[in-house]
Every structure is written in structure tokens, then in C-alpha cells.
Amino acid sequence: MWKYEKMLQYPINIKKKDLRMAKYLVTQYGGSNGELAAAWRYLNQRYTMPDEKGKALLTDIGTEELAHVEMISAMIYQLTKDATMDELRAAGLDTNYAEHGTSLYPTDVNGVPFTVAYFAATGDPVADLSEDMAAEQKARAVYENLINLTNDMDVIGPLLYLRQREIIHFNRFKELYDEYKKKGYE
Amino acid sequence: MYNQENYYFDDYSGLDEYRENAIYPKAMPYVVNPNMGMNNFDNNTFVKTFMMPSYSDDRVVDSNLGLIRGNMFENLYDPYRNFKPVELRASNEREELLQKVQQYAFAMNDIGLYLDIYPNNKDMLNLYNEYLKNYNIAVNNFERRFGPLSRDSIVSATNAWNYDNKPWPWEVQK
């Protein structure tokens, strides 16, 4: 089971409202390279990992991705808190408001709702780990794009942190991939 | 004090004793003197152990730098352009105590992922255990002052439901 701890994995305290940035960030919530897709990709693939290393790594990284979902959600919440209707309109979030009010809703940056079609599961550990490595690299690239879209250090700090986590995860997946290739698990 | 009959605290003054005696067996002491056989992370006695992992390319940085980098492993640290990791400054006691918890939890998480792949690295396992001790102390310090971080925390066993203490994690922690 999962246990909840009443804290974020990394502190987030954004003092300045920025609805445009919130609109971009939502893609790391419900987009194809986002944290929700990552969490469920790994937690879903772990059942067919061939050994204890694979089961442990996918469980632990999948769990960490859930903490990243919470971080991204916290950033969107803080960036949009107390927004006026005019501010929502100016940022193009009025369309989101019509359907969802001020709720968070997992979509990509263009408002396309989250779908499990964003990830695969083949039952082949080498194929699945290749997908996982690619997913981490794509998320790293998206975090770099997002960093380029803001000057607020309260936002850049957590984005740099999340980008670095993609690098660690990529490397751990690659180490497991190399070991499985050597062992012929495919 | 801890009330043996009703299993709740009226205050937290006996908490250390309670945790030591009631939760963890004597053979596995829970509250550790930070100066005995482990790092005191609050002054600079850390260097000795953080060099500990013997695999030369797996050098681990201290947990404060690790948290702000998002990476405990020197060889895997890959900064973006000229961005430096952002220093975390606590603006109040709550934030300060919480950041200690976050720091040790992060170190355990990152070293834990390493151990998933290299379970036989004893030095790294020892380092994990050091951080686990510090994490438990940091959680204890936070919870005694600001209430439980999880519903099954010892400080939840009071006569008042304080799990819903403000603020929630997604709210600005000022």
C-alpha cells in the first residue's frame, strides 16, 4: 500500500501569480511526458519485471513520480491562487474555467485530457525499460523548455530539481536495461 | 505525559522515552545520540562518512547539497546550462524543521534507488542507515513541534485530532 506524508519531496513556495506559466506546467501533470503518465507507466510495468531488482526499481521510481505529481500540482495551485476572471481570460485559462472552475485537471498544454495511451506495457522487460529511458529523456527536455519560459526563481528551483530527477531515473533504468540485456531477458 | 491506560499523550514531554520503550525494542535503540558513532549533520563532522562509498565513481554528496541539486551522486550530476541549484532558505522554524526531514528523506530515496540496482554495496547500505537514523530524528523534532506528518505517527496518538493541522503541502509554507 502507499503511505502519505504531509510534505512535498522538495519545498515549493511560489509568491508570484503567473497564470501563463501554470498553463504550460499543466503538461507535466497530464501530458504525454508528464508525471502522472510516468507514475502509472512504472507502477503498471513492475508486475512483469523478471527479478527483484526490476520490481524494486519500478516500484520506487513509480512512487517517487507520484510525489512529483504532487509537486507539479502544488506549483499550478500556487501560480493560479486567487486569480481574477480577467487574469484567467488574459492567460487563456477561461476555457479551462468553463469546464473545471478553478479545479486542477490533468491535461496537456493544449487542454487534451490525460490518457493511458501515453504509455505502453509489452511484458518484455527490455522493451519496457527502453520506453522508460526514453520517457525520462523526453521529460528532461520538457523541463528545460519550461525553465526557458520563466524568470521566477521560485519556479525555476523546483523545475531544476525535477529535471535532475529525470537524469537519475534515466541512469538507473539504463543500468537495469544493460544488466537485463546481458542476462538475455527479452 | 504518556498515559499507559488510555494510550494517549496529554503533552509530548515524554515522547522520547515513549518511543524508546514502547515502540522499538531495547535491542534496537531508536533515539541515537547524534555524537555517538554517527554523523552530526549540523556541524562539519560529515566529511569522513560521505567519502565512505568505496566505488570511486559513486561518490555521494551531503544531503543538503543533494536536495538542492536533486541528485546525491556526483558522477550523475548534470546541470542545465549555467543554472546553479537554488539555495533553500527557511523563513520560519516550521520550514527549517521540515527541510531537515525533506533533506534526509531525499538522501534515503536517492541512495535507495542505487541500492535497488547494487544491493551488495555495503558502504552505501551503511550510508542509507545513517540517513535513516537522521530522518527519524528530524521527523521526531518536526512532529513534536508542529504535529504529525503521517496519520500513523506517534504524535497522532493524542487526545486531539491534529493530523489536519495547517498548512497542507501544496500551500505556501510561510
CSV table of C-alpha atoms in Angstrom, one decimal:
chain,number,residue,atom,x,y,z
A,1,MET,CA,0.0,0.0,0.0
A,2,TRP,CA,1.0,3.6,-0.1
A,3,LYS,CA,1.6,5.9,2.9
A,4,TYR,CA,1.0,9.6,2.7
A,5,GLU,CA,3.5,12.1,4.3
A,6,LYS,CA,2.2,15.6,4.7
A,7,MET,CA,5.1,17.2,2.9
A,8,LEU,CA,6.4,17.7,-0.7
A,9,GLN,CA,9.6,15.9,-1.8
A,10,TYR,CA,11.2,19.3,-2.4
A,11,PRO,CA,9.9,22.6,-1.0
A,12,ILE,CA,7.7,24.8,-3.2
A,13,ASN,CA,6.8,28.4,-2.2
A,14,ILE,CA,5.8,30.5,-5.1
A,15,LYS,CA,5.0,34.0,-4.2
A,16,LYS,CA,4.1,35.5,-7.6
A,17,LYS,CA,1.0,34.6,-9.5
A,18,ASP,CA,1.7,33.6,-13.1
A,19,LEU,CA,-1.2,32.1,-14.9
A,20,ARG,CA,0.6,31.6,-18.2
A,21,MET,CA,3.3,29.6,-16.5
A,22,ALA,CA,0.6,27.5,-14.8
A,23,LYS,CA,-0.9,26.8,-18.2
A,24,TYR,CA,2.4,25.5,-19.5
A,25,LEU,CA,3.2,23.5,-16.4
A,26,VAL,CA,-0.1,21.5,-16.6
A,27,THR,CA,1.5,19.5,-19.3
A,28,GLN,CA,3.8,17.9,-16.8
A,29,TYR,CA,0.7,16.9,-14.8
A,30,GLY,CA,-1.5,15.4,-17.6
A,31,GLY,CA,0.6,15.5,-20.8
A,32,SER,CA,2.3,12.5,-22.6
A,33,ASN,CA,5.7,13.1,-20.9
A,34,GLY,CA,4.1,14.2,-17.6
A,35,GLU,CA,4.5,12.8,-14.1
A,36,LEU,CA,1.1,11.1,-13.9
A,37,ALA,CA,2.0,9.1,-17.1
A,38,ALA,CA,5.4,8.3,-15.6
A,39,ALA,CA,4.0,7.1,-12.3
A,40,TRP,CA,1.5,4.8,-13.9
A,41,ARG,CA,3.9,3.6,-16.6
A,42,TYR,CA,6.3,2.2,-14.0
A,43,LEU,CA,3.8,1.1,-11.4
A,44,ASN,CA,2.0,-0.8,-14.1
A,45,GLN,CA,5.1,-2.4,-15.7
A,46,ARG,CA,6.5,-3.6,-12.4
A,47,TYR,CA,4.4,-6.7,-12.3
A,48,THR,CA,6.2,-8.3,-15.3
A,49,MET,CA,9.8,-7.4,-14.2
A,50,PRO,CA,11.8,-10.6,-14.2
A,51,ASP,CA,13.7,-10.2,-10.9
A,52,GLU,CA,13.8,-8.4,-7.6
A,53,LYS,CA,15.9,-5.5,-8.9
A,54,GLY,CA,13.3,-4.7,-11.5
A,55,LYS,CA,10.4,-5.0,-9.2
A,56,ALA,CA,12.1,-2.8,-6.6
A,57,LEU,CA,13.3,-0.1,-9.0
A,58,LEU,CA,10.0,0.3,-10.8
A,59,THR,CA,8.1,0.4,-7.5
A,60,ASP,CA,10.4,3.0,-6.1
A,61,ILE,CA,10.6,5.3,-9.1
A,62,GLY,CA,6.9,4.9,-9.7
A,63,THR,CA,6.3,6.0,-6.2
A,64,GLU,CA,8.6,8.9,-6.5
A,65,GLU,CA,6.7,10.0,-9.6
A,66,LEU,CA,3.6,10.2,-7.5
A,67,ALA,CA,5.4,12.7,-5.3
A,68,HIS,CA,6.3,14.7,-8.5
A,69,VAL,CA,2.6,14.7,-9.5
A,70,GLU,CA,2.0,16.4,-6.1
A,71,MET,CA,4.9,18.9,-6.7
A,72,ILE,CA,3.6,19.9,-10.2
A,73,SER,CA,0.0,20.2,-8.8
A,74,ALA,CA,1.3,22.4,-5.9
A,75,MET,CA,3.1,24.7,-8.4
A,76,ILE,CA,-0.1,25.0,-10.6
A,77,TYR,CA,-2.2,25.7,-7.4
A,78,GLN,CA,0.2,28.4,-6.1
A,79,LEU,CA,0.6,30.1,-9.5
A,80,THR,CA,-3.1,30.4,-10.0
A,81,LYS,CA,-4.3,31.0,-6.4
A,82,ASP,CA,-6.8,33.9,-6.1
A,83,ALA,CA,-6.8,34.6,-9.9
A,84,THR,CA,-9.4,37.0,-11.1
A,85,MET,CA,-11.7,36.3,-14.0
A,86,ASP,CA,-9.8,38.9,-16.1
A,87,GLU,CA,-6.5,37.2,-15.3
A,88,LEU,CA,-7.9,33.8,-16.3
A,89,ARG,CA,-9.1,35.3,-19.6
A,90,ALA,CA,-5.8,37.0,-20.3
A,91,ALA,CA,-3.9,33.7,-19.8
A,92,GLY,CA,-6.4,31.7,-21.9
A,93,LEU,CA,-7.5,29.7,-18.8
A,94,ASP,CA,-11.1,30.9,-19.2
A,95,THR,CA,-11.7,27.8,-21.3
A,96,ASN,CA,-10.5,25.6,-18.5
A,97,TYR,CA,-12.6,27.5,-16.1
A,98,ALA,CA,-15.8,26.9,-18.1
A,99,GLU,CA,-15.4,23.1,-17.7
A,100,HIS,CA,-13.5,22.8,-14.4
A,101,GLY,CA,-13.9,26.0,-12.4
A,102,THR,CA,-10.7,26.6,-10.5
A,103,SER,CA,-10.0,22.8,-10.1
A,104,LEU,CA,-6.8,21.2,-11.2
A,105,TYR,CA,-7.4,18.8,-14.2
A,106,PRO,CA,-4.8,16.6,-15.8
A,107,THR,CA,-4.4,17.7,-19.4
A,108,ASP,CA,-1.6,18.5,-21.7
A,109,VAL,CA,-0.6,22.1,-22.5
A,110,ASN,CA,-3.4,22.3,-25.2
A,111,GLY,CA,-6.1,21.0,-22.9
A,112,VAL,CA,-6.2,17.4,-24.2
A,113,PRO,CA,-7.2,15.2,-21.2
A,114,PHE,CA,-4.8,12.7,-19.8
A,115,THR,CA,-5.0,9.2,-21.4
A,116,VAL,CA,-3.3,5.9,-20.6
A,117,ALA,CA,-2.4,5.8,-24.3
A,118,TYR,CA,0.6,7.8,-23.2
A,119,PHE,CA,2.3,4.7,-22.0
A,120,ALA,CA,2.8,1.1,-23.0
A,121,ALA,CA,3.4,-2.3,-21.4
A,122,THR,CA,4.7,-5.1,-23.5
A,123,GLY,CA,5.5,-7.8,-20.9
A,124,ASP,CA,9.0,-7.7,-22.3
A,125,PRO,CA,11.3,-6.1,-19.7
A,126,VAL,CA,13.9,-4.8,-22.2
A,127,ALA,CA,11.3,-3.2,-24.4
A,128,ASP,CA,9.5,-1.7,-21.3
A,129,LEU,CA,12.8,-0.3,-19.9
A,130,SER,CA,13.7,1.2,-23.3
A,131,GLU,CA,10.4,3.1,-23.2
A,132,ASP,CA,11.1,4.2,-19.6
A,133,MET,CA,14.5,5.5,-20.6
A,134,ALA,CA,13.0,7.5,-23.5
A,135,ALA,CA,10.2,8.8,-21.2
A,136,GLU,CA,12.8,10.2,-18.8
A,137,GLN,CA,14.8,11.9,-21.6
A,138,LYS,CA,11.6,13.4,-23.0
A,139,ALA,CA,10.5,14.7,-19.6
A,140,ARG,CA,14.0,16.2,-19.1
A,141,ALA,CA,13.7,18.1,-22.4
A,142,VAL,CA,10.2,19.4,-21.4
A,143,TYR,CA,11.6,20.6,-18.1
A,144,GLU,CA,14.3,22.5,-20.0
A,145,ASN,CA,11.6,24.1,-22.2
A,146,LEU,CA,9.6,25.1,-19.1
A,147,ILE,CA,12.7,26.6,-17.4
A,148,ASN,CA,13.2,28.7,-20.6
A,149,LEU,CA,9.6,30.0,-20.2
A,150,THR,CA,10.1,31.7,-16.8
A,151,ASN,CA,12.3,34.1,-14.9
A,152,ASP,CA,10.9,33.3,-11.4
A,153,MET,CA,13.5,31.5,-9.3
A,154,ASP,CA,10.7,30.1,-7.1
A,155,VAL,CA,9.6,28.2,-10.2
A,156,ILE,CA,13.0,27.5,-11.7
A,157,GLY,CA,14.3,25.9,-8.4
A,158,PRO,CA,11.7,23.0,-8.4
A,159,LEU,CA,12.0,22.6,-12.2
A,160,LEU,CA,15.8,22.2,-12.0
A,161,TYR,CA,15.2,19.7,-9.2
A,162,LEU,CA,12.7,17.7,-11.3
A,163,ARG,CA,14.9,17.8,-14.3
A,164,GLN,CA,17.7,16.3,-12.3
A,165,ARG,CA,15.5,13.5,-11.1
A,166,GLU,CA,14.8,12.6,-14.7
A,167,ILE,CA,18.6,12.2,-15.2
A,168,ILE,CA,18.9,10.0,-12.2
A,169,HIS,CA,16.0,7.8,-13.2
A,170,PHE,CA,17.3,7.5,-16.8
A,171,ASN,CA,20.6,6.3,-15.5
A,172,ARG,CA,19.1,3.7,-13.1
A,173,PHE,CA,16.8,2.4,-15.8
A,174,LYS,CA,19.8,2.2,-18.1
A,175,GLU,CA,21.8,0.2,-15.6
A,176,LEU,CA,19.0,-2.2,-15.2
A,177,TYR,CA,18.5,-2.4,-19.0
A,178,ASP,CA,22.2,-3.2,-19.6
A,179,GLU,CA,22.0,-5.9,-17.0
A,180,TYR,CA,18.9,-7.4,-18.5
A,181,LYS,CA,20.4,-7.3,-22.0
A,182,LYS,CA,23.5,-9.2,-20.7
A,183,LYS,CA,21.2,-11.8,-19.0
A,184,GLY,CA,19.2,-12.2,-22.1
A,185,TYR,CA,15.8,-11.2,-20.7
A,186,GLU,CA,14.0,-10.5,-23.9
B,1,MET,CA,2.8,12.5,29.8
B,2,TYR,CA,2.2,9.2,28.2
B,3,ASN,CA,-0.9,7.6,29.7
B,4,GLN,CA,-0.4,3.8,30.0
B,5,GLU,CA,-4.1,3.1,30.4
B,6,ASN,CA,-5.6,5.2,27.7
B,7,TYR,CA,-2.8,5.2,25.2
B,8,TYR,CA,-2.7,8.9,24.5
B,9,PHE,CA,-0.5,11.9,25.2
B,10,ASP,CA,-1.6,14.9,27.2
B,11,ASP,CA,1.6,16.6,26.1
B,12,TYR,CA,4.7,15.5,24.2
B,13,SER,CA,7.3,15.8,27.0
B,14,GLY,CA,7.7,12.0,27.5
B,15,LEU,CA,7.8,11.3,23.8
B,16,ASP,CA,11.5,10.3,23.6
B,17,GLU,CA,11.0,7.8,26.4
B,18,TYR,CA,7.8,6.5,24.9
B,19,ARG,CA,9.3,5.9,21.5
B,20,GLU,CA,12.3,4.2,23.0
B,21,ASN,CA,10.4,1.9,25.3
B,22,ALA,CA,7.1,1.3,23.7
B,23,ILE,CA,7.7,1.2,20.0
B,24,TYR,CA,11.2,-0.1,19.4
B,25,PRO,CA,12.7,-2.9,21.4
B,26,LYS,CA,15.7,-2.2,23.6
B,27,ALA,CA,18.0,-4.1,21.4
B,28,MET,CA,17.3,-1.7,18.6
B,29,PRO,CA,17.6,1.7,20.2
B,30,TYR,CA,15.6,4.3,18.3
B,31,VAL,CA,16.8,7.6,19.7
B,32,VAL,CA,20.5,7.8,19.0
B,33,ASN,CA,22.9,10.3,20.5
B,34,PRO,CA,23.9,12.2,17.4
B,35,ASN,CA,27.6,12.3,18.6
B,36,MET,CA,28.0,8.6,19.1
B,37,GLY,CA,29.1,6.6,16.1
B,38,MET,CA,27.2,8.7,13.5
B,39,ASN,CA,27.4,12.0,11.7
B,40,ASN,CA,26.2,15.2,13.3
B,41,PHE,CA,24.9,16.7,10.1
B,42,ASP,CA,24.6,20.1,11.7
B,43,ASN,CA,28.3,20.8,12.0
B,44,ASN,CA,31.1,19.8,9.8
B,45,THR,CA,31.8,16.3,11.1
B,46,PHE,CA,30.2,14.9,8.0
B,47,VAL,CA,33.1,14.6,5.6
B,48,LYS,CA,34.5,11.4,6.9
B,49,THR,CA,31.5,9.3,6.1
B,50,PHE,CA,30.3,10.9,3.0
B,51,MET,CA,33.5,9.8,1.3
B,52,MET,CA,32.7,6.3,2.5
B,53,PRO,CA,31.4,4.5,-0.6
B,54,SER,CA,34.3,2.7,-2.0
B,55,TYR,CA,33.2,2.6,-5.6
B,56,SER,CA,35.1,5.6,-6.8
B,57,ASP,CA,32.6,6.8,-9.3
B,58,ASP,CA,29.7,6.6,-6.9
B,59,ARG,CA,30.7,9.5,-4.7
B,60,VAL,CA,27.8,10.8,-2.7
B,61,VAL,CA,27.4,14.5,-1.8
B,62,ASP,CA,26.0,15.6,1.5
B,63,SER,CA,22.2,15.6,1.8
B,64,ASN,CA,21.8,19.4,1.8
B,65,LEU,CA,23.6,19.7,-1.5
B,66,GLY,CA,21.9,16.6,-2.7
B,67,LEU,CA,18.4,18.0,-2.1
B,68,ILE,CA,19.1,21.4,-3.8
B,69,ARG,CA,20.7,19.6,-6.7
B,70,GLY,CA,18.0,16.9,-6.9
B,71,ASN,CA,20.9,14.4,-7.1
B,72,MET,CA,23.1,12.7,-4.5
B,73,PHE,CA,25.6,11.3,-7.0
B,74,GLU,CA,28.5,13.4,-8.1
B,75,ASN,CA,29.1,11.4,-11.3
B,76,LEU,CA,25.5,11.7,-12.4
B,77,TYR,CA,25.1,15.4,-11.7
B,78,ASP,CA,24.4,17.2,-15.0
B,79,PRO,CA,23.5,20.9,-14.5
B,80,TYR,CA,21.3,22.7,-17.1
B,81,ARG,CA,23.3,25.4,-18.9
B,82,ASN,CA,24.7,27.9,-16.3
B,83,PHE,CA,21.9,27.3,-13.8
B,84,LYS,CA,23.1,26.8,-10.2
B,85,PRO,CA,20.9,24.9,-7.8
B,86,VAL,CA,18.7,27.2,-5.8
B,87,GLU,CA,19.6,27.6,-2.1
B,88,LEU,CA,16.7,26.8,0.2
B,89,ARG,CA,16.2,29.4,2.8
B,90,ALA,CA,13.7,28.6,5.6
B,91,SER,CA,11.7,31.7,6.7
B,92,ASN,CA,10.5,30.2,9.9
B,93,GLU,CA,11.1,27.4,12.4
B,94,ARG,CA,8.5,25.1,10.8
B,95,GLU,CA,10.1,25.4,7.4
B,96,GLU,CA,13.5,24.8,8.9
B,97,LEU,CA,12.5,21.6,10.6
B,98,LEU,CA,10.6,20.4,7.6
B,99,GLN,CA,13.5,21.0,5.3
B,100,LYS,CA,15.6,18.7,7.5
B,101,VAL,CA,13.0,16.0,7.1
B,102,GLN,CA,12.9,16.6,3.3
B,103,GLN,CA,16.7,16.5,3.1
B,104,TYR,CA,17.1,13.1,4.8
B,105,ALA,CA,14.1,11.7,3.0
B,106,PHE,CA,15.6,12.7,-0.2
B,107,ALA,CA,19.0,11.2,0.6
B,108,MET,CA,17.3,7.9,1.5
B,109,ASN,CA,15.3,7.9,-1.7
B,110,ASP,CA,18.2,8.5,-4.0
B,111,ILE,CA,20.5,6.1,-2.2
B,112,GLY,CA,17.6,3.6,-2.1
B,113,LEU,CA,17.3,3.7,-5.9
B,114,TYR,CA,21.0,3.0,-6.1
B,115,LEU,CA,20.7,0.0,-3.7
B,116,ASP,CA,17.8,-1.4,-5.8
B,117,ILE,CA,20.4,-1.9,-8.6
B,118,TYR,CA,23.5,-2.5,-6.4
B,119,PRO,CA,22.1,-4.3,-3.3
B,120,ASN,CA,25.6,-5.6,-2.3
B,121,ASN,CA,27.3,-2.3,-1.8
B,122,LYS,CA,27.7,-2.4,2.0
B,123,ASP,CA,29.2,1.1,2.3
B,124,MET,CA,26.1,2.5,0.5
B,125,LEU,CA,23.9,0.4,2.8
B,126,ASN,CA,25.6,1.9,5.8
B,127,LEU,CA,25.2,5.3,4.5
B,128,TYR,CA,21.5,4.6,3.9
B,129,ASN,CA,21.2,3.5,7.5
B,130,GLU,CA,22.9,6.7,8.8
B,131,TYR,CA,20.4,8.8,6.9
B,132,LEU,CA,17.5,6.7,8.2
B,133,LYS,CA,18.6,7.5,11.8
B,134,ASN,CA,18.8,11.2,11.0
B,135,TYR,CA,15.5,11.1,9.2
B,136,ASN,CA,13.8,9.6,12.2
B,137,ILE,CA,15.3,12.2,14.5
B,138,ALA,CA,14.2,15.0,12.1
B,139,VAL,CA,10.7,13.7,11.9
B,140,ASN,CA,10.5,13.5,15.7
B,141,ASN,CA,11.8,17.1,16.0
B,142,PHE,CA,9.2,18.3,13.5
B,143,GLU,CA,6.3,16.4,14.8
B,144,ARG,CA,6.7,17.3,18.4
B,145,ARG,CA,6.5,21.0,17.5
B,146,PHE,CA,4.1,21.0,14.6
B,147,GLY,CA,2.1,17.8,14.6
B,148,PRO,CA,2.1,14.6,12.6
B,149,LEU,CA,3.4,14.2,9.1
B,150,SER,CA,1.5,11.0,8.7
B,151,ARG,CA,-1.7,9.7,10.2
B,152,ASP,CA,0.0,6.8,11.9
B,153,SER,CA,2.7,8.9,13.5
B,154,ILE,CA,3.2,8.6,17.3
B,155,VAL,CA,2.1,12.2,17.8
B,156,SER,CA,-1.2,11.3,16.3
B,157,ALA,CA,-2.0,9.3,19.4
B,158,THR,CA,-3.1,12.3,21.4
B,159,ASN,CA,-6.5,13.3,22.7
B,160,ALA,CA,-6.9,15.8,19.9
B,161,TRP,CA,-7.0,15.1,16.1
B,162,ASN,CA,-4.1,17.2,14.8
B,163,TYR,CA,-3.4,15.4,11.5
B,164,ASP,CA,-5.3,18.2,9.8
B,165,ASN,CA,-3.1,21.0,11.2
B,166,LYS,CA,-2.4,23.7,8.6
B,167,PRO,CA,-0.7,24.1,6.2
B,168,TRP,CA,-1.2,21.3,3.6
B,169,PRO,CA,1.9,20.5,1.5
B,170,TRP,CA,0.7,22.4,-1.6
B,171,GLU,CA,0.1,25.6,0.3
B,172,VAL,CA,2.8,28.2,0.6
B,173,GLN,CA,4.7,27.2,3.8
B,174,LYS,CA,5.0,30.8,5.2
